[in-house]
Coordinates of N, CA, C and O in Angstrom, one line a residue:
M18 N 4.7 9.3 21.7 CA 5.0 8.2 20.8 C 4.8 8.4 19.4 O 3.8 9.2 19.2
S19 N 5.4 8.0 18.4 CA 5.2 8.5 17.1 C 4.3 7.6 16.3 O 3.9 6.5 16.8
E20 N 3.9 7.9 15.0 CA 3.0 7.1 14.3 C 3.8 5.9 13.7 O 4.9 5.9 13.7
T21 N 3.0 5.0 13.4 CA 3.5 3.8 12.5 C 2.9 3.7 11.2 O 1.6 4.0 11.0
K22 N 3.6 3.3 10.2 CA 3.1 3.4 8.8 C 3.1 2.0 8.3 O 4.3 1.3 8.3
V23 N 2.1 1.5 7.6 CA 2.3 0.1 6.9 C 2.3 0.6 5.3 O 1.5 1.4 4.9
T24 N 3.3 0.3 4.8 CA 3.6 0.6 3.3 C 3.5 -0.6 2.4 O 4.2 -1.6 2.8
V25 N 2.8 -0.8 1.4 CA 2.7 -1.8 0.3 C 3.2 -1.2 -0.9 O 2.9 -0.2 -1.4
I26 N 4.4 -1.9 -1.3 CA 5.1 -1.4 -2.4 C 4.8 -2.5 -3.7 O 5.4 -3.6 -3.4
Y27 N 4.2 -2.1 -4.6 CA 3.8 -3.0 -5.6 C 5.0 -2.8 -6.7 O 5.1 -1.8 -7.1
D28 N 5.7 -4.0 -7.2 CA 6.4 -3.8 -8.2 C 5.8 -3.9 -9.6 O 4.6 -4.2 -9.5
N29 N 6.4 -3.8 -10.6 CA 5.7 -3.6 -11.9 C 5.0 -4.8 -12.2 O 5.6 -6.0 -12.3
P30 N 3.7 -4.8 -12.5 CA 2.8 -6.0 -12.7 C 3.2 -6.6 -14.1 O 3.6 -5.9 -14.9
V31 N 2.9 -7.9 -14.2 CA 3.2 -8.5 -15.6 C 2.3 -8.0 -16.6 O 2.7 -7.7 -17.7
D32 N 1.1 -7.7 -16.2 CA 0.1 -7.1 -17.1 C -0.4 -5.7 -16.4 O -1.4 -5.8 -15.8
P33 N 0.2 -4.6 -16.8 CA -0.3 -3.4 -16.0 C -1.9 -3.0 -16.3 O -2.6 -2.5 -15.3
E34 N -2.3 -3.4 -17.5 CA -3.7 -3.2 -17.8 C -4.7 -3.9 -16.9 O -5.7 -3.5 -16.3
A35 N -4.4 -5.2 -16.7 CA -5.1 -6.0 -15.8 C -5.1 -5.6 -14.3 O -6.0 -5.6 -13.6
F36 N -3.8 -5.1 -13.9 CA -3.6 -4.7 -12.6 C -4.5 -3.4 -12.3 O -5.3 -3.4 -11.4
E37 N -4.4 -2.5 -13.2 CA -5.1 -1.3 -13.0 C -6.7 -1.5 -13.1 O -7.4 -0.8 -12.5
A38 N -7.1 -2.4 -13.9 CA -8.6 -2.8 -14.0 C -9.1 -3.2 -12.6 O -10.3 -3.0 -12.3
A39 N -8.2 -3.9 -11.8 CA -8.8 -4.5 -10.6 C -8.2 -3.7 -9.4 O -8.8 -3.8 -8.2
Y40 N -7.3 -2.9 -9.6 CA -6.7 -2.1 -8.4 C -7.7 -1.3 -7.5 O -7.6 -1.6 -6.3
E41 N -8.4 -0.5 -8.1 CA -9.4 0.3 -7.2 C -10.3 -0.4 -6.4 O -10.4 -0.4 -5.3
A42 N -11.1 -1.4 -7.1 CA -12.0 -2.1 -6.4 C -11.4 -3.2 -5.5 O -11.9 -3.4 -4.4
E43 N -10.4 -3.8 -5.8 CA -9.9 -5.1 -5.1 C -8.7 -4.6 -4.1 O -8.4 -5.4 -3.3
Q44 N -8.0 -3.5 -4.4 CA -7.0 -3.0 -3.4 C -7.4 -1.8 -2.7 O -7.3 -1.7 -1.5
L45 N -7.6 -0.8 -3.5 CA -8.0 0.4 -2.7 C -9.1 0.4 -1.7 O -9.1 0.8 -0.6
E46 N -10.3 -0.2 -2.3 CA -11.4 -0.3 -1.4 C -11.1 -1.1 -0.2 O -11.6 -0.9 1.0
A47 N -10.4 -2.3 -0.4 CA -10.1 -3.1 0.6 C -9.2 -2.6 1.7 O -9.3 -2.7 2.9
A48 N -8.2 -1.8 1.2 CA -7.2 -1.1 2.1 C -8.0 0.0 3.0 O -7.8 0.0 4.2
R49 N -9.0 0.6 2.4 CA -9.8 1.7 3.1 C -10.6 1.0 4.1 O -10.8 1.6 5.2
A50 N -11.1 -0.3 4.0 CA -11.8 -1.0 4.8 C -11.0 -1.4 6.1 O -11.5 -1.9 7.2
I51 N -9.7 -1.6 6.0 CA -8.8 -2.1 7.1 C -9.0 -1.0 8.3 O -8.8 0.2 8.2
P52 N -9.4 -1.4 9.5 CA -9.8 -0.4 10.6 C -8.6 0.3 11.2 O -7.5 -0.3 11.2
G53 N -8.9 1.4 11.9 CA -7.9 2.1 12.8 C -7.0 3.0 12.1 O -6.3 3.6 12.9
H54 N -6.9 3.2 10.7 CA -5.9 4.0 10.2 C -6.4 5.5 10.4 O -7.5 5.7 10.4
T55 N -5.3 6.4 10.6 CA -5.7 7.7 10.8 C -5.4 8.6 9.4 O -6.0 9.7 9.3
R56 N -4.8 7.9 8.7 CA -4.6 8.5 7.2 C -4.2 7.5 6.2 O -3.7 6.3 6.5
F57 N -4.7 7.7 5.1 CA -4.6 6.7 4.0 C -3.9 7.6 2.8 O -4.6 8.5 2.4
E58 N -3.1 6.9 2.2 CA -2.2 7.6 1.0 C -1.9 6.5 -0.1 O -1.5 5.5 0.2
T59 N -2.2 6.9 -1.3 CA -1.8 6.2 -2.5 C -0.8 6.9 -3.5 O -1.0 8.0 -3.4
S60 N -0.1 6.2 -4.1 CA 0.8 6.9 -5.1 C 1.1 5.9 -6.3 O 1.2 4.8 -6.0
K61 N 1.4 6.5 -7.3 CA 1.8 5.7 -8.5 C 3.2 6.3 -8.8 O 3.4 7.5 -9.0
V62 N 4.2 5.4 -9.1 CA 5.6 5.9 -9.2 C 5.9 6.3 -10.6 O 5.4 5.7 -11.7
W63 N 6.5 7.5 -10.6 CA 7.0 8.0 -12.0 C 8.0 7.1 -12.7 O 8.8 6.6 -12.2
P64 N 7.9 7.0 -14.0 CA 8.9 6.2 -14.7 C 10.2 6.9 -14.6 O 10.3 8.2 -14.3
K65 N 11.4 6.3 -15.1 CA 12.6 7.1 -15.2 C 12.6 8.0 -16.3 O 11.6 8.1 -17.0
E66 N 13.7 8.9 -16.1 CA 13.7 10.0 -17.2 C 13.6 9.7 -18.4 O 13.0 10.2 -19.5
D67 N 14.1 8.5 -18.8 CA 14.1 7.9 -20.3 C 12.8 7.0 -20.6 O 12.6 6.5 -21.7
G68 N 11.9 7.1 -19.6 CA 10.6 6.5 -19.9 C 10.5 4.9 -19.4 O 9.5 4.4 -19.4
S69 N 11.7 4.5 -19.1 CA 11.6 3.1 -18.7 C 11.1 2.9 -17.2 O 11.3 3.9 -16.5
P70 N 10.5 1.9 -16.9 CA 10.0 1.7 -15.6 C 11.0 1.6 -14.4 O 12.1 1.1 -14.7
T71 N 10.6 2.1 -13.3 CA 11.5 2.0 -12.1 C 11.1 0.5 -11.5 O 10.0 -0.1 -11.9
P72 N 11.8 0.0 -10.5 CA 11.4 -1.3 -9.8 C 9.9 -1.2 -9.2 O 9.3 -2.3 -9.2
A73 N 9.6 -0.1 -8.6 CA 8.3 0.1 -7.9 C 7.3 0.6 -9.0 O 7.7 1.4 -9.8
Y74 N 6.1 0.3 -8.7 CA 5.0 0.6 -9.6 C 3.9 1.6 -8.9 O 3.5 2.6 -9.3
R75 N 3.3 1.1 -7.8 CA 2.5 1.8 -6.9 C 2.7 1.5 -5.5 O 3.4 0.6 -5.2
M76 N 2.2 2.4 -4.7 CA 2.4 2.2 -3.2 C 1.0 2.7 -2.5 O 0.3 3.4 -3.1
I77 N 0.6 2.0 -1.4 CA -0.3 2.4 -0.5 C 0.4 2.4 0.9 O 1.1 1.6 1.4
D78 N 0.1 3.5 1.5 CA 0.5 3.9 2.9 C -0.8 3.9 3.8 O -1.8 4.8 3.5
L79 N -0.7 3.3 5.0 CA -1.8 3.4 5.9 C -1.0 3.8 7.3 O 0.0 3.1 7.6
Y80 N -1.7 4.9 7.9 CA -0.9 5.4 9.1 C -1.8 5.1 10.3 O -2.9 5.1 10.2
Y81 N -1.1 4.7 11.4 CA -1.8 4.3 12.5 C -1.1 5.1 13.7 O 0.1 5.5 13.6
P82 N -1.8 5.3 14.8 CA -1.4 5.9 16.0 C -0.2 5.4 16.5 O 0.8 6.2 17.0
D83 N 0.1 4.1 16.5 CA 1.2 3.5 17.1 C 1.4 2.1 16.5 O 0.6 1.6 15.8
Y84 N 2.5 1.5 16.9 CA 2.9 0.1 16.5 C 1.8 -1.0 16.9 O 1.4 -1.7 16.0
D85 N 1.3 -0.8 18.1 CA 0.3 -1.9 18.6 C -0.9 -1.7 17.6 O -1.6 -2.7 17.2
A86 N -1.4 -0.5 17.4 CA -2.6 -0.3 16.5 C -2.5 -0.8 15.2 O -3.4 -1.5 14.6
A87 N -1.2 -0.7 14.6 CA -0.9 -1.2 13.2 C -0.9 -2.8 13.2 O -1.5 -3.4 12.3
C88 N -0.3 -3.4 14.3 CA -0.3 -4.8 14.3 C -1.6 -5.4 14.4 O -1.9 -6.3 13.9
L89 N -2.5 -4.7 15.2 CA -3.9 -5.1 15.4 C -4.7 -5.1 14.0 O -5.3 -6.0 13.6
A90 N -4.5 -4.0 13.4 CA -5.2 -3.7 12.2 C -4.8 -4.8 11.3 O -5.8 -5.2 10.4
V91 N -3.6 -5.3 11.1 CA -3.3 -6.2 10.0 C -3.6 -7.7 10.3 O -3.4 -8.6 9.4
T92 N -4.2 -7.8 11.4 CA -4.8 -9.2 11.7 C -6.2 -9.2 11.8 O -6.8 -10.3 12.0
T93 N -6.9 -8.2 11.2 CA -8.4 -8.2 11.1 C -8.8 -8.9 9.9 O -8.1 -9.0 8.9
P94 N -10.2 -9.3 9.8 CA -10.7 -9.9 8.6 C -10.6 -9.0 7.5 O -10.4 -9.5 6.3
E95 N -10.9 -7.7 7.7 CA -10.7 -6.8 6.6 C -9.3 -6.8 6.0 O -9.1 -6.7 4.8
A96 N -8.3 -6.7 6.8 CA -6.9 -7.0 6.3 C -6.8 -8.4 5.6 O -6.1 -8.4 4.5
G97 N -7.4 -9.3 6.0 CA -7.3 -10.5 5.4 C -8.0 -10.5 3.9 O -7.3 -11.1 3.0
V98 N -9.0 -9.7 3.7 CA -9.4 -9.5 2.4 C -8.5 -8.8 1.5 O -8.2 -9.2 0.3
F99 N -7.9 -7.7 1.9 CA -7.0 -7.0 1.3 C -5.7 -7.9 0.8 O -5.3 -7.8 -0.2
F100 N -5.2 -8.7 1.8 CA -4.0 -9.5 1.6 C -4.3 -10.5 0.7 O -3.4 -11.0 -0.1
E101 N -5.4 -11.0 0.7 CA -5.8 -12.2 -0.3 C -5.8 -11.6 -1.8 O -5.2 -12.2 -2.7
A102 N -6.3 -10.4 -1.9 CA -6.3 -9.8 -3.2 C -5.0 -9.4 -3.7 O -4.6 -9.6 -4.8
L103 N -4.2 -8.8 -2.7 CA -2.8 -8.5 -2.8 C -2.1 -9.7 -3.5 O -1.3 -9.5 -4.5
G104 N -2.2 -10.8 -3.0 CA -1.6 -12.0 -3.6 C -1.8 -12.4 -4.9 O -0.9 -12.8 -5.7
R105 N -3.1 -12.1 -5.3 CA -3.5 -12.3 -6.7 C -3.1 -11.3 -7.7 O -2.7 -11.7 -8.8
L106 N -3.0 -9.9 -7.3 CA -2.9 -8.9 -8.1 C -1.3 -8.5 -8.3 O -0.9 -8.0 -9.2
S107 N -0.5 -8.9 -7.3 CA 0.9 -8.4 -7.3 C 1.8 -9.5 -8.1 O 2.7 -10.1 -7.5
T108 N 1.3 -9.5 -9.4 CA 2.2 -10.5 -10.3 C 3.7 -10.1 -10.6 O 4.4 -10.9 -10.8
G109 N 4.0 -8.9 -10.3 CA 5.5 -8.6 -10.5 C 6.2 -8.5 -9.2 O 7.4 -8.3 -9.1
G110 N 5.5 -8.8 -8.1 CA 6.2 -8.8 -6.7 C 5.6 -7.7 -5.8 O 4.9 -6.7 -6.3
V111 N 5.8 -7.8 -4.5 CA 5.2 -6.9 -3.6 C 6.1 -6.9 -2.4 O 6.7 -8.0 -2.1
R112 N 6.2 -5.7 -1.7 CA 7.0 -5.7 -0.5 C 6.0 -4.9 0.5 O 5.3 -3.9 0.1
I113 N 6.0 -5.3 1.7 CA 5.2 -4.7 2.8 C 6.2 -4.3 3.9 O 6.9 -5.1 4.5
L114 N 6.0 -3.2 4.4 CA 7.0 -2.6 5.4 C 6.0 -1.9 6.5 O 5.1 -1.4 6.1
M115 N 6.6 -2.1 7.7 CA 5.9 -1.4 8.9 C 7.1 -0.5 9.4 O 8.0 -1.0 9.8
S116 N 6.8 0.8 9.5 CA 8.0 1.8 9.7 C 7.3 2.7 10.8 O 6.2 3.1 11.0
D117 N 8.4 3.2 11.6 CA 8.2 4.3 12.6 C 8.3 5.6 11.9 O 9.4 5.8 11.2
V118 N 7.3 6.4 12.0 CA 7.4 7.6 11.2 C 8.0 8.6 12.2 O 7.5 8.9 13.4
E119 N 9.3 8.9 12.0 CA 10.1 9.7 13.0 C 9.8 11.2 13.0 O 10.0 11.9 13.9
V120 N 9.2 11.7 11.8 CA 9.0 13.2 11.8 C 7.5 13.3 11.3 O 7.2 13.4 10.2
P121 N 6.6 13.1 12.3 CA 5.3 13.2 11.9 C 4.7 14.6 11.2 O 5.4 15.6 11.7
Q122 N 3.9 14.6 10.4 CA 3.5 15.8 9.8 C 2.6 16.5 10.7 O 1.8 15.9 11.5
G123 N 2.4 17.8 10.7 CA 1.5 18.7 11.3 C 2.1 19.5 12.3 O 2.0 20.0 13.2

């Protein structure tokens, strides 16, 4: 069985400075507290070559051993704290995906 990945894609916030000021404490720390993940990854999207923003701004990826583990994790109180803050901070929009990792690393 392959890994399952939960991906949060933040679109460009209305106020990037306000987003960045709250991101680490309210999103990264809360995401790290969601139980069961085997790997945690964050990224910031590069702008286009001309300097203009792309539709996506930042991403968080949480990897789980399987689909059932990922489904259980997103129902925990820790995930509730994360999603509550996500609703407040994602002023430009957000997408959340749950994916089957077809070619696991390693």
